[in-house]
Coordinates of C-alpha atoms in Angstrom, one line a residue:
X28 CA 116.3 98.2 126.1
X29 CA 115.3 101.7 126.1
X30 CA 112.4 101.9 124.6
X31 CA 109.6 103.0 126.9
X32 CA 109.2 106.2 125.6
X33 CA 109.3 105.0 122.2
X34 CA 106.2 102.5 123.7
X35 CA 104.3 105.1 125.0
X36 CA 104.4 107.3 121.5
X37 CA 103.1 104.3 119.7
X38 CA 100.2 103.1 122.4
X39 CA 99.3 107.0 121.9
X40 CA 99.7 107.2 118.4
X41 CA 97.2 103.8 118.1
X42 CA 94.4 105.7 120.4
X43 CA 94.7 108.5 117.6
X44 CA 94.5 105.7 114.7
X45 CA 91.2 104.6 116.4
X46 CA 89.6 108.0 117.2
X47 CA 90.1 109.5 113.6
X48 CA 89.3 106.2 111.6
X49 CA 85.8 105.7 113.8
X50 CA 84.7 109.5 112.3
X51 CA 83.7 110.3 108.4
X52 CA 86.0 112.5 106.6
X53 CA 85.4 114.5 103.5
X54 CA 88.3 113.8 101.6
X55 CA 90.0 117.0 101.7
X56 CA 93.7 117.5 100.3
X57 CA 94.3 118.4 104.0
X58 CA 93.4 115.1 105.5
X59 CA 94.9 113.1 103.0
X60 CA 98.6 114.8 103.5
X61 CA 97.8 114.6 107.5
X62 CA 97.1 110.7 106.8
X63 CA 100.3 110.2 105.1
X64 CA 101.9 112.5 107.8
X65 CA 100.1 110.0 110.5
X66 CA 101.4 106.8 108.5
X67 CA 105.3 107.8 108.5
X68 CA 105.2 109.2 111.9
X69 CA 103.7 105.8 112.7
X70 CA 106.3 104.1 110.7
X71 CA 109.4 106.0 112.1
X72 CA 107.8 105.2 115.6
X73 CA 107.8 101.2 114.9
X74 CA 111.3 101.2 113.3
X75 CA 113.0 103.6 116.0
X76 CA 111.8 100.7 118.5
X77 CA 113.1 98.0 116.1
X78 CA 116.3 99.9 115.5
X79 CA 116.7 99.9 119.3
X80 CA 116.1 95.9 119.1
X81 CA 118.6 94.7 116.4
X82 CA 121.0 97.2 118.2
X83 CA 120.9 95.3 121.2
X84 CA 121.0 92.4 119.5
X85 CA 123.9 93.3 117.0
X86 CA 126.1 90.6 118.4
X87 CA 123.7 87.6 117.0
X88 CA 122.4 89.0 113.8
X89 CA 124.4 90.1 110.9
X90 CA 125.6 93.2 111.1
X91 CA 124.6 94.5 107.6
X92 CA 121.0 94.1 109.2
X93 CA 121.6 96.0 112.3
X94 CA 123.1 98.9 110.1
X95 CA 120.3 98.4 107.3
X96 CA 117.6 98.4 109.9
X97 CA 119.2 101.3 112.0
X98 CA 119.7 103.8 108.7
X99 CA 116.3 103.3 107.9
X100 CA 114.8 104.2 110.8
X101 CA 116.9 107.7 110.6
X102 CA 115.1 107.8 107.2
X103 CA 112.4 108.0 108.2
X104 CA 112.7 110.9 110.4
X105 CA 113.6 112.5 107.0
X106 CA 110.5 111.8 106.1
X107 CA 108.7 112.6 108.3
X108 CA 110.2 116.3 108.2
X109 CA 109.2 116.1 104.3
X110 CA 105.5 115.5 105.2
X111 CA 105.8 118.3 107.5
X112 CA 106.9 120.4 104.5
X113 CA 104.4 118.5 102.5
X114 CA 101.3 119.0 105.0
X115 CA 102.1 123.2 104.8
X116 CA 102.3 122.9 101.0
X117 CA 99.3 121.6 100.6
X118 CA 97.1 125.0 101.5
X119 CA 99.7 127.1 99.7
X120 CA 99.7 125.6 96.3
X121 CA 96.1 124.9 95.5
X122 CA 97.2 124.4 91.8
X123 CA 98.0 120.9 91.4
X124 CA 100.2 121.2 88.5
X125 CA 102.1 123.7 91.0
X126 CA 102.1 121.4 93.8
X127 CA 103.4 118.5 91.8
X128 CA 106.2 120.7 90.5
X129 CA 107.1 122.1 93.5
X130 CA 107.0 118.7 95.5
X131 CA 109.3 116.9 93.1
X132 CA 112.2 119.2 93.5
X133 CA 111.7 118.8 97.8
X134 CA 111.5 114.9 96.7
X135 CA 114.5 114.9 94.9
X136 CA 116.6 116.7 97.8
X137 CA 114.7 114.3 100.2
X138 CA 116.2 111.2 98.0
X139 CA 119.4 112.5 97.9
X140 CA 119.5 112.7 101.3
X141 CA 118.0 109.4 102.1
X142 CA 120.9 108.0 99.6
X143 CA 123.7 109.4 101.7
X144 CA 121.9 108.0 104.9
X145 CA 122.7 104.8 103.6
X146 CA 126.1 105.3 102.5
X147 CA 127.4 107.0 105.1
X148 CA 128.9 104.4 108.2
X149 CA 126.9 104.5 111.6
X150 CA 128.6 103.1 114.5
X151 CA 126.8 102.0 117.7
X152 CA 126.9 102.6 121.7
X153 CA 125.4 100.5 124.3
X154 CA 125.9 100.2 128.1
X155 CA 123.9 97.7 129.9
X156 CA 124.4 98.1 132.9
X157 CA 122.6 101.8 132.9
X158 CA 120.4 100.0 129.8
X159 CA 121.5 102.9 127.5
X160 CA 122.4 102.4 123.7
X161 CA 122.0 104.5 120.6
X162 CA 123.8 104.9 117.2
X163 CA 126.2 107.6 116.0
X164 CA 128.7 109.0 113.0
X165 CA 128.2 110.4 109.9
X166 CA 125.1 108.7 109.1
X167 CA 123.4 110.2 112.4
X168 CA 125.0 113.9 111.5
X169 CA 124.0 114.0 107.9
X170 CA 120.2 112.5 109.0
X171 CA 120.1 115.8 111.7
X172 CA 121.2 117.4 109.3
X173 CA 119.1 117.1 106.7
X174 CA 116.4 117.1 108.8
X175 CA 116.4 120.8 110.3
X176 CA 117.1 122.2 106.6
X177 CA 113.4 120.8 105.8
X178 CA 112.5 121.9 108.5
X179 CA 113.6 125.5 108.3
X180 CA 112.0 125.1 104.1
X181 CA 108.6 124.7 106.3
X182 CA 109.7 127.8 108.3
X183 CA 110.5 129.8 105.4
X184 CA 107.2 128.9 103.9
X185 CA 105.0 130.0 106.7
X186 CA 106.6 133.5 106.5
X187 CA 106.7 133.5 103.5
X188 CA 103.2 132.7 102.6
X189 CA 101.6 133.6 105.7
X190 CA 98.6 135.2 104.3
X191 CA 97.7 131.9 101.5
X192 CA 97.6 129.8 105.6
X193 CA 94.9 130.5 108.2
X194 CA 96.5 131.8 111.6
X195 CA 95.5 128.5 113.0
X196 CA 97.4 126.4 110.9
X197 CA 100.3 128.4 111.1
X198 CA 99.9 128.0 115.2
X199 CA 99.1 124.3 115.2
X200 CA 102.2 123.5 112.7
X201 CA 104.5 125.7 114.7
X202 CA 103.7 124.0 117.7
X203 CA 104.2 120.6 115.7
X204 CA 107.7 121.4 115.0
X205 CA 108.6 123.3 117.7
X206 CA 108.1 119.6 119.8
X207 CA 110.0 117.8 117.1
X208 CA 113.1 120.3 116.9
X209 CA 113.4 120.6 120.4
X210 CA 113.2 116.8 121.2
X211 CA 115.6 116.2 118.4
X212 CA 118.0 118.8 119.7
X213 CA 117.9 116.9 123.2
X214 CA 119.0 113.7 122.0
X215 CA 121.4 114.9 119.7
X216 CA 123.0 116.4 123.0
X217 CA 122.3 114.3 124.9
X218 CA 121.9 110.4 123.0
X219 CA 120.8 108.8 126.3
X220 CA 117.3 110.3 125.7
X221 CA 115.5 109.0 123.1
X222 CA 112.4 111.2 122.8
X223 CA 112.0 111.8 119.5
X224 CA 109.4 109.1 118.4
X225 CA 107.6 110.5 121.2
X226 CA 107.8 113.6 120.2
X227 CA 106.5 112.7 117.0
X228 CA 103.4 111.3 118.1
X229 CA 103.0 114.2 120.2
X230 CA 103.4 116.4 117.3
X231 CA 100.5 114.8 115.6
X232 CA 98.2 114.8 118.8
X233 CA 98.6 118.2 118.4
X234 CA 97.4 118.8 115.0
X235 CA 94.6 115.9 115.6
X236 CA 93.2 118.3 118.4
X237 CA 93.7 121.8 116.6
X238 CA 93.0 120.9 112.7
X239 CA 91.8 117.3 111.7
X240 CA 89.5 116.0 113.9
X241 CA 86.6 114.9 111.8
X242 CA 84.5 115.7 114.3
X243 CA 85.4 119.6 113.7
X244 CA 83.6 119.1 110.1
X245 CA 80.7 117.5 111.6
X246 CA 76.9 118.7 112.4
X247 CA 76.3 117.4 115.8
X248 CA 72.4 117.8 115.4
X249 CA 72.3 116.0 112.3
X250 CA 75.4 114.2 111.8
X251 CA 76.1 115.5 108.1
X252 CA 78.9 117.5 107.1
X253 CA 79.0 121.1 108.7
X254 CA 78.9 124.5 106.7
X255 CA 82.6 125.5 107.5
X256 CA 83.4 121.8 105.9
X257 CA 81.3 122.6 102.9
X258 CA 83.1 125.7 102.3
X259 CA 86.5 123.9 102.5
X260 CA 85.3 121.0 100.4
X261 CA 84.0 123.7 97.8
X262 CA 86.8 126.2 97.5
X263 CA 88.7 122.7 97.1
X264 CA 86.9 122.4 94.1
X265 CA 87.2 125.3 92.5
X266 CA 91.1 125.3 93.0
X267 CA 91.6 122.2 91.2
X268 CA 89.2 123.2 88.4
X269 CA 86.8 120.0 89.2
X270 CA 83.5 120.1 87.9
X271 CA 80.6 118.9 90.2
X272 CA 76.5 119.6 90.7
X273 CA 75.2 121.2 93.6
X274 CA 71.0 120.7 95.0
X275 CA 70.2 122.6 97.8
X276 CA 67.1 121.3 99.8
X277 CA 65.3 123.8 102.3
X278 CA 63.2 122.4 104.8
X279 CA 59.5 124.3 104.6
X280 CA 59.3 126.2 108.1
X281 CA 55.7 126.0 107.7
X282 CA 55.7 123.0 108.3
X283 CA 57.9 123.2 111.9
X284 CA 56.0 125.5 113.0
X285 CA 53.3 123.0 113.9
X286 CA 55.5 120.0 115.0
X287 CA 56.7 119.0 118.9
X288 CA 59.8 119.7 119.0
X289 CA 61.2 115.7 119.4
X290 CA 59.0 115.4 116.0
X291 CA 60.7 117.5 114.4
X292 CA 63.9 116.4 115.2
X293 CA 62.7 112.9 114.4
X294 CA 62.0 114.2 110.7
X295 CA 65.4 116.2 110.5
X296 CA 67.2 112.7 111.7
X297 CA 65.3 110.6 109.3
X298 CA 66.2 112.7 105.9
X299 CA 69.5 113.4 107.1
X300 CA 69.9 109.2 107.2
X301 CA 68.4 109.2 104.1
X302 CA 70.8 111.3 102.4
X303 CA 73.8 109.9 103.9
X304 CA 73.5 107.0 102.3
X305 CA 73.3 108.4 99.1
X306 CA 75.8 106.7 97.3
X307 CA 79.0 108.8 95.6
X308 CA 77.5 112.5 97.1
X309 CA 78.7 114.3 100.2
X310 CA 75.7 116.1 102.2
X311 CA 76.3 119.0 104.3
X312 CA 74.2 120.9 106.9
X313 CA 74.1 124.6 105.9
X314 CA 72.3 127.4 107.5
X315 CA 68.9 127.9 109.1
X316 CA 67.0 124.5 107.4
X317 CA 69.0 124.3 104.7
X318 CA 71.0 120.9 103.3
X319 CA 73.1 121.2 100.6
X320 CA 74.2 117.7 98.3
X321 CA 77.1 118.1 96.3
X322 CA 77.6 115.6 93.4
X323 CA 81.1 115.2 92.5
X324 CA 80.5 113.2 89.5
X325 CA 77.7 115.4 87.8
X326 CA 76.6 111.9 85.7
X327 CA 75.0 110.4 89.0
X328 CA 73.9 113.8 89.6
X329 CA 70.1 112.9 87.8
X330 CA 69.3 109.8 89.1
X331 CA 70.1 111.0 92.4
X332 CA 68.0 113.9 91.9
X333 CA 65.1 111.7 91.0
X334 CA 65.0 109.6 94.1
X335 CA 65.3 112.7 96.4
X336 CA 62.4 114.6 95.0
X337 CA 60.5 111.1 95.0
X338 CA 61.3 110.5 98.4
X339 CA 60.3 114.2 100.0
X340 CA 57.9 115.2 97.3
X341 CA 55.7 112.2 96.4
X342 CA 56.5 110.4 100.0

């Protein structure tokens, strides 16, 4: 069975399940899309490897399974195109009630095409002595199909609303589904090749390495949340109209001044611990000596307050 490269996507996309689920992430509307993205990539890897197995297998199993199994995995390269779409929409329409709106008419094209997937027949090639096989027909047409119209939506939308997306995005998702397109035009020319789950994973390395490491939000002196995260986590905030409490804490320089360096660092280390596990806040590292708590739920807000200044103040 061909499925090597598919192997390889999924052994890479399981080092990038580790290295972003061992880092804290601040919840932003970004990381959750590029979860979801992660998940159905993920999902379309595992099921283009299963589709390749019942394929191979399609003379002992029934063959409403082989065709069930096979159409779903072209799916969920549908999908995978919508979370693409999805992943962009998410910095254009900070409105939710925008977002929503906007994402239920994509959802409803996406389920139409998802329906014809299915009801279109799929027929099925496989040669072994080269160790070749792959499916084709309608089913396989209308899922390339439907496919590169998503993808050119996602196009339109980053010319469109260039300036609403930071040029970095724009680079990273262009490189994203430049790898996808051109991988699924190879195999559509040539069916031997089967790089697209490959592709997919690559596609995600991509914007792993350019926009959501965790790591990218992170203070590496103090481990707290950096001051470009708190920006993003704030204007976040504000788009969705969600109330929350803010304390900023500033470190007396004062005091510094007549600390050894490796004490002082020992007393930065200790508070920042201390906040961290704050329960239901998110602590970020802002300029100079300055930390900054945000309370997303302003009723813990108090209490919280309480046992900070008792901690720092009273000792």
């Amino acid at each position: 069975m061909p499925i090597q490269v598919q192997c390889c996507g999924l052994f890479l996309m399981v080092l990038l399940l580790y290295f972003y689920k061992s880092q804290k992430t601040i919840k932003l509307n970004t990381e959750k899309v590029f979860w979801s993205s992660f998940v159905m990539t993920f999902v379309c890897i595992v099921l283009d490897i299963l589709s390749c197995v019942v394929i191979s297998y399609r003379e002992k199993l029934p063959d409403l399974l082989v065709k069930f199994v096979s159409k779903t995995y072209l799916a969920s390269l549908v999908g995978v195109a919508f979370f693409a779409l999805l992943y962009i929409c998410t910095d254009i329409y900070a409105k939710k009630e925008i977002y929503k709106k906007t994402m239920l008419q994509y959802g409803v094209f996406v389920a139409a095409a998802v329906i014809l997937i299915y009801a279109l027949p799929i027929y099925f090639y496989e040669n072994k002595t080269e160790g070749v096989l792959y499916s084709y027909g309608p089913s396989d047409y209308a899922t390339y199909g439907f496919a590169l119209a998503t993808l050119l939506m996602v196009c339109m939308r980053l010319f469109k609303e260039k300036k609403k997306i930071s040029s970095g995005r724009r680079v990273a998702v262009a490189i994203w589904l430049s790898v996808w397109v051109a991988a699924a035009v190879i195999q559509f020319l040539f069916p031997k090749l089967l790089l697209v789950g490959f592709a997919s994973a690559m596609g995600m390395l991509v914007l792993y390495l350019v926009l959501e490491n965790p790591g990218n939000n992170i203070d590496r002196q103090t481990g707290l949340f950096n001051h470009g995260a708190f920006l993003q986590y704030t204007k976040q905030l504000y788009n969705s109209d969600t109330p929350f409490a803010l304390l900023a804490l500033i470190l007396d320089h004062t005091s510094f001044k007549t600390m050894r360096t490796d004490v002082e660092q020992e007393v930065i280390a200790e508070a920042s611990d201390y906040l961290s596990g704050l329960p239901g806040i998110f602590v970020f590292k802002s300029t100079g000596t300055e930390i900054l708590l945000i309370f997303p739920q302003r009723e813990i807000a108090k209490s919280a307050v309480r046992a900070v200044v008792e901690r720092f103040e009273l000792g």
